[in-house]
Coordinates of C-alpha atoms in Angstrom, one line a residue:
M1239 CA -47.8 -68.5 -30.5
K1240 CA -43.6 -67.7 -30.4
D1241 CA -44.0 -67.8 -26.3
H1242 CA -45.5 -71.4 -26.8
D1243 CA -42.6 -72.0 -29.5
L1244 CA -40.1 -71.5 -27.3
F1245 CA -41.4 -74.1 -24.3
S1246 CA -42.9 -76.6 -26.8
H1247 CA -39.3 -78.4 -26.9
P1248 CA -37.6 -77.4 -23.7
E1249 CA -34.2 -79.6 -24.1
Q1250 CA -33.7 -77.8 -27.7
N1251 CA -34.1 -74.2 -25.8
Y1252 CA -31.8 -75.6 -23.0
A1253 CA -29.0 -76.6 -25.3
S1254 CA -29.2 -73.2 -27.2
L1255 CA -29.4 -71.5 -23.7
S1256 CA -26.0 -73.5 -22.9
F1257 CA -24.5 -72.7 -26.0
Y1258 CA -25.2 -68.7 -25.6
N1259 CA -23.6 -69.2 -22.0
K1260 CA -20.9 -71.3 -22.9
K1261 CA -19.9 -68.6 -26.1
Q1262 CA -20.9 -65.9 -23.8
A1263 CA -18.0 -67.1 -20.7
D1264 CA -15.3 -67.2 -24.1
L1265 CA -16.0 -63.8 -24.8
N1266 CA -15.7 -62.7 -21.2
K1267 CA -12.3 -64.7 -20.8
K1268 CA -11.0 -63.5 -23.7
I1269 CA -12.1 -59.9 -23.2
A1270 CA -10.4 -60.2 -19.5
T1271 CA -7.5 -61.7 -21.3
E1272 CA -7.0 -58.7 -23.4
E1273 CA -7.1 -56.4 -20.4
I1274 CA -4.8 -58.1 -18.6
S1275 CA -2.3 -58.4 -21.4
N1276 CA -2.7 -54.6 -21.9
T1277 CA -2.0 -53.9 -18.2
I1278 CA 0.6 -56.5 -18.0
E1279 CA 2.5 -55.0 -21.0
N1280 CA 2.3 -51.3 -19.6
L1281 CA 3.7 -51.7 -16.8
I1282 CA 6.6 -53.6 -18.4
H1283 CA 7.0 -50.4 -20.2
Q1284 CA 6.2 -48.5 -17.2
I1285 CA 8.8 -50.3 -15.0
C1286 CA 11.5 -49.9 -18.1
N1287 CA 10.8 -46.0 -18.6
S1288 CA 10.8 -45.4 -14.8
L1289 CA 14.4 -47.5 -14.4
S1290 CA 15.9 -45.7 -17.3
E1291 CA 14.6 -42.1 -16.3
E1292 CA 15.2 -43.1 -12.5
Q1293 CA 12.2 -42.9 -11.1
F1294 CA 12.4 -45.6 -8.7
S1295 CA 9.7 -45.4 -7.1
Q1296 CA 7.6 -45.0 -10.0
A1297 CA 9.5 -48.0 -11.0
E1298 CA 9.0 -49.9 -7.6
D1299 CA 5.5 -49.7 -7.6
A1300 CA 4.8 -51.1 -10.9
I1301 CA 7.0 -54.0 -9.9
K1302 CA 4.7 -55.0 -7.0
K1303 CA 1.4 -54.3 -9.2
L1304 CA 3.2 -56.1 -12.0
N1305 CA 4.2 -59.3 -9.1
N1306 CA 0.4 -59.0 -7.7
I1307 CA -1.3 -59.7 -11.3
F1308 CA 1.0 -62.8 -11.8
N1309 CA 0.5 -64.3 -8.2
K1310 CA -3.4 -63.7 -8.9
T1311 CA -3.8 -65.1 -12.3
D1312 CA -3.6 -69.2 -13.5
D1313 CA -2.8 -68.2 -16.8
M1314 CA 0.9 -66.9 -15.0
P1315 CA 3.3 -68.5 -17.3
Y1316 CA 1.9 -68.1 -20.5
Y1317 CA 1.9 -64.0 -19.7
A1318 CA 5.5 -64.3 -18.5
E1319 CA 6.3 -66.0 -21.6
E1320 CA 4.6 -63.9 -23.8
F1321 CA 5.5 -60.2 -22.2
C1322 CA 8.8 -60.7 -20.1
Y1323 CA 10.5 -62.9 -22.7
S1324 CA 9.8 -60.7 -25.4
Y1325 CA 10.9 -57.6 -23.8
N1326 CA 13.9 -58.9 -22.1
L1327 CA 12.4 -57.8 -18.6
L1328 CA 14.8 -59.3 -16.5
F1329 CA 17.8 -57.8 -18.2
H1330 CA 16.3 -54.5 -17.4
L1331 CA 16.2 -55.3 -13.7
K1332 CA 19.5 -56.4 -13.9
D1333 CA 21.2 -53.2 -12.3
Y1334 CA 19.4 -52.1 -9.9
I1335 CA 19.9 -55.2 -6.8
T1336 CA 22.2 -53.8 -4.4
P1337 CA 22.6 -53.8 -0.8
D1338 CA 22.2 -49.8 -0.7
N1339 CA 18.4 -50.3 -1.2
S1340 CA 17.2 -53.6 0.2
D1341 CA 13.1 -53.2 -0.2
F1342 CA 13.6 -51.8 -3.7
S1343 CA 16.4 -55.2 -4.1
A1344 CA 13.9 -57.1 -2.5
N1345 CA 11.1 -56.1 -4.4
I1346 CA 13.0 -56.7 -8.0
L1347 CA 14.1 -60.1 -6.6
T1348 CA 10.5 -61.1 -5.7
L1349 CA 9.1 -60.4 -9.3
V1350 CA 12.4 -62.1 -10.9
C1351 CA 11.5 -65.5 -8.5
T1352 CA 8.0 -65.1 -9.8
I1353 CA 9.0 -65.0 -13.0
C1354 CA 11.6 -67.8 -13.1
Y1355 CA 9.3 -70.4 -11.4
S1356 CA 7.0 -70.6 -14.2
A1357 CA 8.7 -69.0 -17.5
S1358 CA 11.6 -71.6 -18.8
S1359 CA 12.6 -69.2 -21.7
C1360 CA 13.4 -66.3 -19.3
I1361 CA 15.4 -68.3 -17.9
E1362 CA 17.1 -69.4 -20.9
Q1363 CA 17.4 -65.9 -21.5
I1364 CA 19.1 -65.1 -17.8
L1365 CA 21.7 -67.7 -19.2
E1366 CA 22.4 -67.4 -22.6
G1367 CA 22.8 -63.6 -21.6
N1368 CA 24.8 -64.0 -19.2
F1369 CA 23.4 -62.0 -16.2
L1370 CA 22.6 -64.4 -14.0
E1371 CA 25.0 -63.3 -11.0
A1372 CA 23.1 -60.0 -10.6
F1373 CA 20.2 -62.3 -9.8
L1374 CA 22.5 -64.4 -7.4
Q1375 CA 24.6 -60.9 -5.6
P1376 CA 22.9 -61.6 -2.4
M1377 CA 24.0 -64.8 -2.2
L1378 CA 27.8 -64.1 -3.6
G1379 CA 28.3 -60.9 -1.9
E1380 CA 28.2 -59.4 1.6
G1381 CA 25.6 -56.7 2.9
F1382 CA 22.1 -57.6 1.3
S1383 CA 19.0 -58.0 3.8
S1384 CA 18.1 -61.8 4.5
E1385 CA 15.2 -61.3 2.5
C1386 CA 17.2 -60.6 -0.4
V1387 CA 19.5 -63.3 0.7
S1388 CA 16.0 -65.7 0.9
L1389 CA 15.0 -64.7 -2.5
S1390 CA 18.2 -64.8 -4.6
I1391 CA 18.5 -69.0 -3.2
R1392 CA 14.6 -69.4 -4.5
I1393 CA 16.0 -67.9 -7.8
A1394 CA 19.1 -70.0 -8.2
G1395 CA 16.8 -72.8 -7.0
C1396 CA 13.9 -72.2 -9.8
I1397 CA 16.9 -72.0 -12.1
A1398 CA 18.7 -75.5 -10.8
A1399 CA 15.1 -77.2 -11.5
D1400 CA 14.4 -76.1 -14.8
S1401 CA 17.1 -78.3 -16.6
Q1402 CA 19.7 -80.6 -16.0
E1403 CA 22.5 -78.1 -17.7
S1404 CA 20.8 -75.3 -15.3
A1405 CA 21.3 -77.3 -12.6
E1406 CA 24.9 -77.6 -13.9
V1407 CA 25.2 -74.2 -13.9
I1408 CA 24.2 -73.3 -10.3
K1409 CA 26.3 -76.3 -9.1
Q1410 CA 29.3 -74.0 -10.0
Y1411 CA 28.9 -71.6 -7.7
D1412 CA 29.2 -73.9 -5.1
F1413 CA 26.8 -72.2 -2.8
L1414 CA 27.2 -75.3 -0.4
E1415 CA 29.2 -73.5 2.7
K1416 CA 27.1 -70.7 2.7
L1417 CA 23.9 -72.7 2.4
S1418 CA 25.5 -74.2 5.6
K1419 CA 25.7 -70.6 7.3
W1420 CA 22.3 -69.3 6.5
I1421 CA 21.0 -72.2 7.8
D1422 CA 22.8 -71.7 11.2
I1423 CA 21.6 -68.6 11.8
G1424 CA 18.6 -69.6 12.5
D1425 CA 16.5 -67.2 10.4
Q1426 CA 13.4 -68.5 9.2
K1427 CA 13.1 -67.3 6.1
L1428 CA 16.5 -68.3 5.2
L1429 CA 15.7 -71.7 6.7
D1430 CA 12.5 -72.3 4.1
A1431 CA 14.5 -71.0 1.2
S1432 CA 17.5 -73.0 1.6
L1433 CA 15.3 -76.1 1.8
F1434 CA 13.0 -74.8 -1.1
Y1435 CA 16.9 -74.8 -2.8
I1436 CA 17.5 -78.6 -1.7
E1437 CA 14.0 -79.8 -2.9
Q1438 CA 14.8 -78.3 -6.6
F1439 CA 17.7 -80.4 -6.7
L1440 CA 16.9 -83.8 -5.2
V1441 CA 13.5 -83.7 -6.8
N1442 CA 14.3 -83.8 -10.1
S1443 CA 17.6 -85.5 -10.2
H1444 CA 18.4 -89.2 -9.0
D1445 CA 21.9 -89.4 -8.9
N1446 CA 23.9 -90.4 -5.5
N1447 CA 26.6 -87.9 -6.4
T1448 CA 24.0 -84.9 -6.4
T1449 CA 22.5 -86.3 -3.5
M1450 CA 25.7 -86.8 -1.3
M1451 CA 26.7 -83.1 -2.3
F1452 CA 24.3 -82.0 0.0
S1453 CA 25.5 -84.3 3.0
P1454 CA 27.0 -81.0 4.9
I1455 CA 23.9 -78.8 4.2
I1456 CA 21.4 -81.7 5.7
A1457 CA 23.9 -82.2 8.5
S1458 CA 23.2 -78.7 9.3
L1459 CA 19.8 -79.1 8.8
L1460 CA 19.3 -81.7 11.4
G1461 CA 21.3 -80.1 13.7
R1462 CA 19.4 -77.6 13.7
S1463 CA 15.9 -79.7 14.4
D1464 CA 16.4 -78.8 18.0
Y1465 CA 15.6 -75.2 16.9
I1466 CA 13.1 -76.4 14.6
F1467 CA 11.1 -78.2 17.0
A1468 CA 11.1 -75.1 19.4
N1469 CA 8.6 -73.2 17.8
N1470 CA 6.5 -76.6 16.7
S1471 CA 3.2 -74.4 17.5
S1472 CA 3.6 -72.4 14.1
D1473 CA 1.3 -73.3 11.4
E1474 CA 4.5 -72.3 8.6
M1475 CA 7.4 -74.4 11.1
E1476 CA 5.1 -77.5 10.8
T1477 CA 5.6 -76.9 6.7
I1478 CA 9.3 -76.4 7.1
Q1479 CA 9.4 -79.7 9.2
S1480 CA 7.7 -81.2 6.4
R1481 CA 9.6 -80.3 4.0
L1482 CA 12.7 -80.8 5.8
L1483 CA 11.0 -84.8 6.4
N1484 CA 10.5 -85.5 2.4
I1485 CA 14.0 -83.7 2.1
V1486 CA 15.6 -86.8 4.5
R1487 CA 13.5 -89.3 2.6
R1488 CA 14.9 -88.7 -0.6
F1489 CA 18.5 -88.2 0.8
T1490 CA 18.2 -91.8 3.0
A1491 CA 17.3 -93.1 -0.5
F1492 CA 20.9 -94.1 -1.0
E1493 CA 23.1 -96.2 0.9
E1494 CA 25.8 -93.8 1.4
A1495 CA 23.9 -91.4 2.2
V1496 CA 22.8 -93.6 5.5
Q1497 CA 26.3 -94.5 6.1
M1498 CA 27.3 -90.9 6.2
L1499 CA 24.7 -90.6 8.7
C1500 CA 25.5 -93.4 10.9
Q1501 CA 29.7 -92.4 10.9
T1502 CA 28.8 -88.6 11.8
N1503 CA 26.5 -89.5 14.7
L1504 CA 23.7 -87.7 13.1
I1505 CA 21.7 -91.1 12.4
D1506 CA 20.6 -90.5 16.0
V1507 CA 19.5 -87.1 15.8
T1508 CA 17.9 -88.1 12.4
I1509 CA 15.8 -91.3 14.1
D1510 CA 14.5 -89.1 16.8
F1511 CA 13.7 -86.0 14.1
L1512 CA 11.6 -88.8 12.4
F1513 CA 9.6 -89.8 16.1
N1514 CA 9.5 -86.5 17.4
F1515 CA 7.8 -84.5 14.7
K1516 CA 3.7 -85.5 15.3
T1517 CA 1.6 -85.0 12.2
S1518 CA -1.8 -86.3 11.0
N1519 CA -0.7 -85.5 6.9
D1520 CA -0.7 -88.7 5.4
L1521 CA 2.0 -87.4 2.9
S1522 CA 4.2 -86.9 6.3
I1523 CA 3.6 -89.9 7.5
E1524 CA 4.3 -91.5 4.5
D1525 CA 7.4 -89.8 4.8
Q1526 CA 8.4 -90.6 7.8
I1527 CA 7.9 -94.6 7.4
V1528 CA 9.5 -94.4 4.6
T1529 CA 12.8 -93.0 5.7
L1530 CA 12.5 -95.7 8.6
G1531 CA 12.4 -98.4 6.2
N1532 CA 15.9 -96.5 4.4
I1533 CA 17.3 -96.5 7.2
V1534 CA 16.4 -100.5 8.7
D1535 CA 17.6 -101.1 5.3
Y1536 CA 20.9 -99.7 5.0
S1537 CA 22.4 -99.1 8.8
C1538 CA 23.6 -101.2 10.9
S1539 CA 22.5 -103.3 13.8
E1540 CA 23.5 -101.2 16.2
Y1541 CA 20.8 -98.4 15.0
K1542 CA 18.2 -101.1 13.9
N1543 CA 18.5 -101.7 17.6
C1544 CA 17.4 -98.0 18.5
I1545 CA 15.2 -98.1 15.7
A1546 CA 13.7 -101.2 17.5
E1547 CA 13.5 -99.4 21.2
K1548 CA 11.0 -96.8 19.8
V1549 CA 8.7 -98.7 17.8
S1550 CA 5.9 -99.9 19.8
A1551 CA 3.0 -102.0 19.7
D1552 CA 0.8 -99.3 19.4
Y1553 CA 3.0 -97.1 17.1
I1554 CA 3.1 -100.3 14.4
L1555 CA -1.1 -100.5 15.2
E1556 CA -1.6 -97.0 14.5
M1557 CA 0.3 -97.1 11.4
V1558 CA -1.4 -100.0 10.1
D1559 CA -4.8 -98.5 10.8
K1560 CA -3.9 -95.5 8.8
S1561 CA -3.7 -96.9 5.3
D1562 CA -3.2 -100.5 3.1
A1563 CA 0.0 -99.1 1.6
L1564 CA 1.4 -97.7 5.5
C1565 CA 0.5 -101.3 6.8
A1566 CA 2.2 -103.0 3.8
Q1567 CA 5.5 -100.6 4.4
M1568 CA 5.4 -101.0 8.5
L1569 CA 4.9 -104.3 8.5
I1570 CA 7.9 -105.1 6.2
I1571 CA 10.0 -102.5 8.5
V1572 CA 9.0 -104.4 11.8
Q1573 CA 9.7 -108.0 9.9
K1574 CA 13.8 -106.4 9.0
L1575 CA 13.4 -105.3 12.8
I1576 CA 12.7 -109.2 13.7
E1577 CA 15.2 -110.4 11.9
S1578 CA 17.8 -108.4 12.9
D1579 CA 17.1 -109.3 16.4
E1580 CA 14.7 -111.9 17.2
N1581 CA 14.1 -110.5 21.1
F1582 CA 12.0 -107.5 19.6
G1583 CA 9.4 -109.9 18.3
V1584 CA 9.5 -111.8 21.7
H1585 CA 8.7 -108.3 23.3
L1586 CA 6.6 -107.2 20.8
F1587 CA 4.3 -110.2 20.4
T1588 CA 1.5 -110.1 23.1
P1589 CA -1.7 -111.8 23.1
E1590 CA -3.5 -108.2 22.8
F1591 CA -1.3 -107.2 19.6
L1592 CA -1.9 -110.5 17.7
G1593 CA -5.3 -110.4 18.3
N1594 CA -5.5 -106.3 17.3
L1595 CA -3.3 -107.8 14.0
K1596 CA -6.2 -110.7 13.5
E1597 CA -9.3 -107.4 13.7
K1598 CA -7.4 -105.6 11.2
S1599 CA -6.8 -108.6 8.7
N1600 CA -10.3 -109.7 9.2
S1601 CA -11.6 -106.3 8.1
S1602 CA -9.6 -105.4 5.2
N1603 CA -9.4 -106.2 1.6
Y1604 CA -7.3 -109.1 0.2
Y1605 CA -3.9 -107.5 -0.3
T1606 CA -3.7 -105.7 3.6
K1607 CA -5.4 -109.5 4.9
K1608 CA -2.3 -110.8 2.4
S1609 CA 0.8 -108.7 4.2
I1610 CA -0.7 -109.0 7.9
L1611 CA -0.8 -112.8 7.6
S1612 CA 2.4 -112.8 5.7
F1613 CA 4.2 -111.1 8.9
I1614 CA 2.5 -113.2 11.4
C1615 CA 3.9 -116.4 9.4
N1616 CA 7.4 -114.6 8.9
S1617 CA 7.4 -113.5 12.6
I1618 CA 6.4 -117.5 13.5
L1619 CA 9.2 -118.7 11.5
R1620 CA 11.9 -116.1 13.2
I1621 CA 11.0 -116.6 16.4
S1622 CA 12.1 -119.9 18.5
L1623 CA 11.1 -118.7 22.2
T1624 CA 8.3 -121.4 22.9
S1625 CA 6.2 -118.9 25.3
T1626 CA 5.9 -116.5 22.3
L1627 CA 4.9 -119.0 19.8
E1628 CA 2.4 -120.3 22.1
I1629 CA 0.0 -117.5 21.5
F1630 CA -0.1 -118.6 17.6
L1631 CA -2.3 -121.4 18.4
D1632 CA -5.3 -120.2 17.9
E1633 CA -7.5 -122.1 15.3
E1634 CA -8.9 -119.1 13.8
L1635 CA -5.6 -117.6 13.0
I1636 CA -4.6 -121.1 11.8
D1637 CA -7.8 -121.9 9.6
E1638 CA -6.7 -118.3 8.0
I1639 CA -3.1 -119.0 7.5
A1640 CA -4.3 -122.2 6.2
E1641 CA -7.3 -120.7 3.8
N1642 CA -4.4 -118.1 2.7
S1643 CA -2.1 -120.3 1.7
S1644 CA -4.5 -122.8 -0.3
P1645 CA -4.2 -123.3 -4.1
E1646 CA -7.5 -121.1 -4.6
A1647 CA -5.6 -118.3 -2.5
V1648 CA -2.9 -118.7 -4.5
A1649 CA -4.5 -118.5 -8.2
E1650 CA -5.6 -115.3 -7.0
G1651 CA -2.5 -113.6 -6.8
S1652 CA -0.3 -114.8 -4.3
N1653 CA 2.8 -116.9 -5.2
N1654 CA 4.2 -120.1 -4.3
F1655 CA 6.8 -118.6 -2.4
S1656 CA 4.4 -116.9 0.3
Q1657 CA 2.1 -120.4 0.0
K1658 CA 5.2 -122.2 1.3
Y1659 CA 6.2 -120.0 4.2
F1660 CA 3.2 -119.7 5.1
I1661 CA 2.7 -124.0 5.1
D1662 CA 6.5 -123.6 7.2
A1663 CA 4.8 -121.8 9.4
L1664 CA 1.9 -124.2 10.5
I1665 CA 4.1 -127.1 10.5
K1666 CA 6.2 -125.4 12.7
L1667 CA 3.1 -124.3 15.3
Q1668 CA 2.1 -128.0 14.5
N1669 CA 5.9 -129.7 16.1
L1670 CA 5.4 -127.1 19.5
P1671 CA 5.7 -129.1 21.9
C1672 CA 3.2 -126.5 23.9
A1673 CA 0.7 -127.5 20.9
S1674 CA -2.1 -129.9 22.8
Q1675 CA -3.9 -132.9 20.3
E1676 CA -6.3 -131.2 19.8
I1677 CA -4.9 -128.3 18.1
R1678 CA -2.1 -130.8 16.4
D1679 CA -4.9 -132.6 14.6
F1680 CA -6.7 -129.5 13.7
I1681 CA -3.4 -128.5 12.0
S1682 CA -3.1 -131.7 10.0
N1683 CA -6.6 -131.5 8.9
V1684 CA -6.1 -127.9 7.4
L1685 CA -2.8 -129.3 5.8
D1686 CA -4.1 -131.9 4.1
E1687 CA -7.4 -129.8 2.7
I1688 CA -4.5 -127.5 1.1

């Protein structure tokens, strides 16, 4: 009877089972959390006691185990705040970073870096206790291994990223000259750490002064781009390239930064860097396009022409096909290049190129279609060479432009300005000497309907 009752209302049974499973899972997690907490607490005690008794091999073993636990748990920030802060662990570690024992120092710095990356309270503890320099010794002094220096750079980056106040503290040390030197050495760990340091400042700071502070370092990085590309087959190097690209994107967001690149003849290197980096990563491709846009916006016509020489029809179409956002960004850049030099548009627009744009427009959503048609109409208005304008005398294209400049299209989300230059483009085509009477009549008819 009881067995029968068990299955008479299965939905109740499933609900009960689900509730039981959740309670059991919560209990298991609590037990696991307690076990991890006890392990972490014991390891911290072991580290502190071993150091005080100068049993360095035992301390090193415990440091490695603690760092391993931190790297494997998603709750690392909680544990760092709960135990490392409570036991003032970093204070106990500060006196054991020396060039004489690089391996031990590197293990300590690795743990400190892990903690600083996740626990703001521990960073506050370092700053309030005035023992920051203990962890920056490899950057400030001499004789440390490149691994120790790279870890010290990362710790400085973590602290800079924590708050505006901590960033100001790190700025006071003025590591810029040393960073440039380490980048020039060509050591991959130092390069990677230097990128991390710059990223932490640029990601968390939006003021021009902080950005321009890094001008010499970014110049060094761009100057080392030949080295970066020399190992292009390495996945690790591709990651470094992507990160450098993102840094350059953030840097060139300021006109003053682009002007600096122009004045130091690094703009050519930057442009080469953008076009030489081949990637399938969508974020990196976006960084490339946005950086190109920044340079086009803020550089003189000479460098716009330099970009125009590298921007082929195939490259534009490749970006147009990537995504709606990249399509819009790419076409804005190309439009500015045409505005800077009409000849660029003359060489760019061929029947094949226009046909590909039309095909993309026909298969796109409303906003991408609008971007493409806006680009085409702007190009018609900018280009004066009749032989080039002749390829736009296409009934299907004219009909498409007219349809998207109608009052209905404006109501859907366009604006009166776009309607005006759509209509101006049609009128310009209608007045071309090479336009047949049939095309002129066709344009008259579609204009009458708008």
